[in-house]
Tab-separated table of C-alpha atoms in Angstrom:
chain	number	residue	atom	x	y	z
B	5	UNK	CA	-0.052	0.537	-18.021
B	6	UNK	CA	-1.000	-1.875	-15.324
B	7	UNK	CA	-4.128	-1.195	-13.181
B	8	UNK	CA	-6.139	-2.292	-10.411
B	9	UNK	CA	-9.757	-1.804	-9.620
B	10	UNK	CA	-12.035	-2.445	-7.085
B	11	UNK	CA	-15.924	-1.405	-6.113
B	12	UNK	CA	-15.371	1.534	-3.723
B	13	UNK	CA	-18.199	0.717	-1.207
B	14	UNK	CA	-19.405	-2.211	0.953
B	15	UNK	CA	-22.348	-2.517	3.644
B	16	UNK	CA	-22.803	-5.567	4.910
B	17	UNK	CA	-25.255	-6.668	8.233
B	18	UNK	CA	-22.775	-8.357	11.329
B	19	UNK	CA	-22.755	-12.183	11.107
B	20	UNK	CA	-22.922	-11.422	7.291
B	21	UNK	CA	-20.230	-12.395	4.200
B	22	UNK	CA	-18.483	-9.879	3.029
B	23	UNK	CA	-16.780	-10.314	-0.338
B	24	UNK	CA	-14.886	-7.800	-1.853
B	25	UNK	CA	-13.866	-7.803	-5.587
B	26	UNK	CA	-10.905	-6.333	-7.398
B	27	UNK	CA	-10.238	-6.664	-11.070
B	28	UNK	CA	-6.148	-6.738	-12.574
B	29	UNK	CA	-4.575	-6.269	-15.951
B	30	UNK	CA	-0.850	-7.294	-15.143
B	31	UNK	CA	-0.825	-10.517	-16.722
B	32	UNK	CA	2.548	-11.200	-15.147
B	33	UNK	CA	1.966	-10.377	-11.485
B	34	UNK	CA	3.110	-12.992	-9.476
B	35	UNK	CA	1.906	-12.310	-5.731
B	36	UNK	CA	-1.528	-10.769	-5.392
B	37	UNK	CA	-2.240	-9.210	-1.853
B	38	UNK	CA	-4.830	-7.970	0.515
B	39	UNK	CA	-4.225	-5.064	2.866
B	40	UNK	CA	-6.245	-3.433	5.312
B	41	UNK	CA	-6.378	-0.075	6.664
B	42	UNK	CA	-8.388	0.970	9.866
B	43	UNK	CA	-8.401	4.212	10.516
B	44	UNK	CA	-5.797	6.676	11.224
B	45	UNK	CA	-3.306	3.537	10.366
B	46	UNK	CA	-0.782	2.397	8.137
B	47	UNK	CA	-2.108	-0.600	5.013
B	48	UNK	CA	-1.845	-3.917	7.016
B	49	UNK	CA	-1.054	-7.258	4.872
B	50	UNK	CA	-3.982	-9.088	5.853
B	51	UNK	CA	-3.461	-12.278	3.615
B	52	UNK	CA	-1.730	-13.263	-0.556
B	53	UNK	CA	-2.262	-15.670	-2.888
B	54	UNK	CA	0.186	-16.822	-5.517
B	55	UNK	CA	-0.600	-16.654	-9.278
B	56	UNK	CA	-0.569	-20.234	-9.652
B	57	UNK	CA	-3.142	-20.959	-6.707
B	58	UNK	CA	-7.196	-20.560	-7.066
B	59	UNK	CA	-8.147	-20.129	-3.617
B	60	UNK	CA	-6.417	-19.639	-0.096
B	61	UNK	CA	-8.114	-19.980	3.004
B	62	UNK	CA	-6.996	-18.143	6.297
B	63	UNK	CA	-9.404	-18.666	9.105
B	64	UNK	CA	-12.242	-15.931	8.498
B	65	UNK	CA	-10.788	-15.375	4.883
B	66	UNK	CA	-10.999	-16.744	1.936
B	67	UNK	CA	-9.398	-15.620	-1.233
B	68	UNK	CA	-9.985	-16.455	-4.904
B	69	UNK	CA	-8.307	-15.660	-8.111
B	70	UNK	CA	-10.004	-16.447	-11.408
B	71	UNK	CA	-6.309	-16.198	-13.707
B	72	UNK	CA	-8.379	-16.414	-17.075
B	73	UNK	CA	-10.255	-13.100	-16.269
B	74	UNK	CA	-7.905	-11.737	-14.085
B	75	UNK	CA	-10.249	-11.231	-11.133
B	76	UNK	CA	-9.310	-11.838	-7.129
B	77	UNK	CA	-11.803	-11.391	-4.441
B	78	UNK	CA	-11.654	-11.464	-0.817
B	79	UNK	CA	-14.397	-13.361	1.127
B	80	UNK	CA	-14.770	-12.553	5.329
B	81	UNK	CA	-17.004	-14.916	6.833
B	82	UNK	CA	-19.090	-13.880	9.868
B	83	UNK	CA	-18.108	-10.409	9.314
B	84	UNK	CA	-17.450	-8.528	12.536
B	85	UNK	CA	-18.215	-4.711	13.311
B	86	UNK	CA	-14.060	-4.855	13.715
B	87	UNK	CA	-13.475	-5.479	10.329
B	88	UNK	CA	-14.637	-2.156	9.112
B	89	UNK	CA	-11.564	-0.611	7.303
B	90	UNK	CA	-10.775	-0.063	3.594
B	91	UNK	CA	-9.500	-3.051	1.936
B	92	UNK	CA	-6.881	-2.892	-0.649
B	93	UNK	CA	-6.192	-5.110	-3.376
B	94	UNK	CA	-2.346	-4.969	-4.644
B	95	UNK	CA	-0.286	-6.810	-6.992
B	96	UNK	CA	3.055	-7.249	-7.313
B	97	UNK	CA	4.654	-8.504	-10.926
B	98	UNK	CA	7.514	-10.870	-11.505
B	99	UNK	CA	10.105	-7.934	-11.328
B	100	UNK	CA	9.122	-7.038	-8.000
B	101	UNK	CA	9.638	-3.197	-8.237
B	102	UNK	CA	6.241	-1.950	-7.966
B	103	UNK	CA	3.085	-2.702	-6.263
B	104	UNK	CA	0.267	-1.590	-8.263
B	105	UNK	CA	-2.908	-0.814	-5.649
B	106	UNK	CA	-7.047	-0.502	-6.086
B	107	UNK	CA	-8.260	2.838	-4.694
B	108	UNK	CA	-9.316	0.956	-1.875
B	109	UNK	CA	-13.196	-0.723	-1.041
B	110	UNK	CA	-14.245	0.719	2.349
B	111	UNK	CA	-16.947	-1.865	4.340
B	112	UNK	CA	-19.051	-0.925	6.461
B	113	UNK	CA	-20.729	-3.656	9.109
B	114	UNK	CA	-24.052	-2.389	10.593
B	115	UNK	CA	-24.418	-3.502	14.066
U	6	UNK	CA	9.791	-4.404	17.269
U	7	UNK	CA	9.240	-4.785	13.475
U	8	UNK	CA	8.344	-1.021	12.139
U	9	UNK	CA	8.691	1.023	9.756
U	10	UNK	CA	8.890	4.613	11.506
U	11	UNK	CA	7.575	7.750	10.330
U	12	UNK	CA	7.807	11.227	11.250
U	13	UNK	CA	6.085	13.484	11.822
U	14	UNK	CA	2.882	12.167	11.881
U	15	UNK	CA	1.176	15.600	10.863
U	16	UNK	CA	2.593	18.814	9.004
U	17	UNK	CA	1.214	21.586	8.341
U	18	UNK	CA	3.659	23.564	5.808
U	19	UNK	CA	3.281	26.705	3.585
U	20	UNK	CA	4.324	26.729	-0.303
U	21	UNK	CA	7.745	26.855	-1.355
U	22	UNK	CA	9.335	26.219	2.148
U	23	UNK	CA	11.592	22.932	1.834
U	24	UNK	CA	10.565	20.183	4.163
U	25	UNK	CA	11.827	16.234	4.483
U	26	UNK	CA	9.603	13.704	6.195
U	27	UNK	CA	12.096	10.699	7.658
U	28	UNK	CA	11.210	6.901	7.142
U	29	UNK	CA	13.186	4.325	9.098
U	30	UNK	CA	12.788	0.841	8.986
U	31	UNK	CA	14.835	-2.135	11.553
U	32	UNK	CA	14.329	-4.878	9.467
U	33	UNK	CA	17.371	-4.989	7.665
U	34	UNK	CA	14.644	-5.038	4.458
U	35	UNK	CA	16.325	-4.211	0.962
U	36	UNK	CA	13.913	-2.415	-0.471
U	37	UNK	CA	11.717	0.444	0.308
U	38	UNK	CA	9.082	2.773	-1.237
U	39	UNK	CA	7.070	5.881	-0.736
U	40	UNK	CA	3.538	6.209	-1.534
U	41	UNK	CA	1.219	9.134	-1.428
U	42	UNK	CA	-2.957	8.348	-1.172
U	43	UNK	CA	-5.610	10.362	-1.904
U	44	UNK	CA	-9.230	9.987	-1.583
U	45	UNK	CA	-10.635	7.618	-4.740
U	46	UNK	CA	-7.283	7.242	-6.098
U	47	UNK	CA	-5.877	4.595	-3.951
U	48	UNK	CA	-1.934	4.528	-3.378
U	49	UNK	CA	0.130	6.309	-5.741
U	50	UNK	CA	4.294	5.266	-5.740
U	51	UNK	CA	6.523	8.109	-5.935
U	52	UNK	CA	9.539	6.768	-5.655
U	53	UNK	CA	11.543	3.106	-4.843
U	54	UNK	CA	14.883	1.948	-3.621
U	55	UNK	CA	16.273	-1.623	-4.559
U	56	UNK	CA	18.966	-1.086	-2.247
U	57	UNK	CA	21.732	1.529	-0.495
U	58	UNK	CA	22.055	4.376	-3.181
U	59	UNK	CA	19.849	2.672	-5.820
U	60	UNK	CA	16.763	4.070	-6.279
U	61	UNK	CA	13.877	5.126	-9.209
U	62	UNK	CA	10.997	6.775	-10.339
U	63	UNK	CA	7.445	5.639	-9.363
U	64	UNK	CA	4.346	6.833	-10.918
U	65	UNK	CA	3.919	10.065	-9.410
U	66	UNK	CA	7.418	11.417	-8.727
U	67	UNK	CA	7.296	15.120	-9.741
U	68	UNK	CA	7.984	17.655	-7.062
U	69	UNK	CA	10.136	15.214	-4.900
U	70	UNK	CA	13.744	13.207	-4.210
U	71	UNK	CA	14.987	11.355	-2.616
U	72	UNK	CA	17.863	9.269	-1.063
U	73	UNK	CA	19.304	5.718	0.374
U	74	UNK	CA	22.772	6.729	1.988
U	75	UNK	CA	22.013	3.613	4.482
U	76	UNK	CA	20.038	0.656	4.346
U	77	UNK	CA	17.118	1.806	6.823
U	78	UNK	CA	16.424	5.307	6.463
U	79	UNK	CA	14.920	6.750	3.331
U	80	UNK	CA	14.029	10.053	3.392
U	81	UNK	CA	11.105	11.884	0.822
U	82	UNK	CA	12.111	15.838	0.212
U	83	UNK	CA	9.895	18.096	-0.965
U	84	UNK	CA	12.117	21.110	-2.237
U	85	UNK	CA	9.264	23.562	-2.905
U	86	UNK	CA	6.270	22.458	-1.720
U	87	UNK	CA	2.790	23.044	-3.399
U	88	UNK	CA	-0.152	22.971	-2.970
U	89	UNK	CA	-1.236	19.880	-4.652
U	90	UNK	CA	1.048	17.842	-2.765
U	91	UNK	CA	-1.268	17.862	0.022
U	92	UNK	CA	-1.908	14.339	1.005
U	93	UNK	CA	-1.189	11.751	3.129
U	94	UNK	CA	1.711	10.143	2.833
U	95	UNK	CA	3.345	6.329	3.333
U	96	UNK	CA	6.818	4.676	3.692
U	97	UNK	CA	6.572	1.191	2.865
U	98	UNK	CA	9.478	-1.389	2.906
U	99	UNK	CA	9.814	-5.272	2.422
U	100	UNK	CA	12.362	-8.272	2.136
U	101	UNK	CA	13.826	-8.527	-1.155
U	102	UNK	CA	13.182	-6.559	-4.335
U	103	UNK	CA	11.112	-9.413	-6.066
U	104	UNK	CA	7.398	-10.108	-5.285
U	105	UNK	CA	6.947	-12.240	-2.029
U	106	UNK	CA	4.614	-13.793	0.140
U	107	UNK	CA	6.025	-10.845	2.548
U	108	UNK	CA	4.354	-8.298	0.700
U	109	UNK	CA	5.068	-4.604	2.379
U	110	UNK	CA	5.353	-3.197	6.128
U	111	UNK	CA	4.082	0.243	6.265
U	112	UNK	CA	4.769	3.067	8.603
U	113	UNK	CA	1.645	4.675	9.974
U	114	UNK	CA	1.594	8.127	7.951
U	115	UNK	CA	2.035	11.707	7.668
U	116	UNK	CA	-0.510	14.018	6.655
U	117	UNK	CA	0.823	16.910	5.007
U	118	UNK	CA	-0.945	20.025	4.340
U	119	UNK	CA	0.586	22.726	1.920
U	120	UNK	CA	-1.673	26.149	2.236
């Protein structure tokens, strides 16, 4: 069945780039997503990208999808001690019905 | 406010002893979804609902129902409660049934605890 996987640690150094990587195997997903959790809280949708882009760009974050090896990753520029939270990767296929998650990459940002 | 509303927020339950945990949402959204997460597995679906009185099996839906009599509430039951359905626990709901750049709005949780 379809899957999603991502690394399930992160420490990056304030001021640093953060990127976060999250493999697929639903070759028919159509919206892949970001969320973000902080803790004690509901996922947050934190930014998307549709299968037929290669990179989105929203302020701090930057998002690329490689199609051919099904492969998205989520870049945070000056990463801030805020932005420690677990980041999900979803995606979403053409029917719509289910979102398939990662088990979730928590970052940590050292001060 | 956009929400998706939870309750409660924390249970603490024994086994066997029937127990419902609400989900409303006020965004008029079609579809909805419960989710369970547990540490290293990510989110798990349970169950979906395409719409009032339409809904389906997720991944993981053994040990609960549940229902879509109206458009914003859908509640998860857990008849007989074990255990291993200790977790915490999301309602999730979003415009439309097909994938969008809306993705999902979640309610904030309920941890459940079945000793």
């Amino acid at each position: 069945g379809e899957d999603v996987e991502q690394s399930l640690f992160l420490s990056v150094r304030e001021g640093d780039s953060s990127v976060i990587n999250c493999t697929y195997t639903d070759s028919s997903s159509t919206y892949l997503y970001w969320y973000k959790q902080e803790p004690g809280a509901g996922l947050q949708l934190l930014t998307y990208i549709f299968s037929n882009m290669d990179m989105k760009q929203d302020q701090r974050l930057t998002v690329l999808l490689n199609k051919k090896d099904k492969h998205l990753s989520l870049r945070i520029a000056d990463t801030q001690t805020g932005d420690s939270a677990i980041y999900f990767c979803a995606e979403r296929g053409t029917g719509g019905f289910k979102t398939i998650f990662g088990a979730g990459t928590r970052l940590f940002v050292k001060a | 406010e956009a929400q998706v509303t939870q309750n409660p927020r924390y249970l603490i339950t024994v086994t066997g002893k029937k127990l419902t945990v609400t989900c409303s949402q006020n965004m008029n959204h079609e579809y909805m979804s419960w989710y369970r997460q547990d540490p290293g597995l990510g989110l798990r679906q349970i169950y979906y609902s395409m719409n009032v009185e339409v809904t389906d099996k997720g991944d993981v839906p053994e040990g609960y129902k549940v229902s879509r009599k109206e458009k914003r509430n859908f509640p998860l039951i857990l008849e007989s409660p074990s255990p291993n359905q200790t977790s915490l626990y999301f309602c999730a709901s979003s415009l439309g049934t097909g994938a969008s750049s809306h993705g999902y709005t979640f309610g904030s949780g309920t941890r459940l605890t079945v000793v």
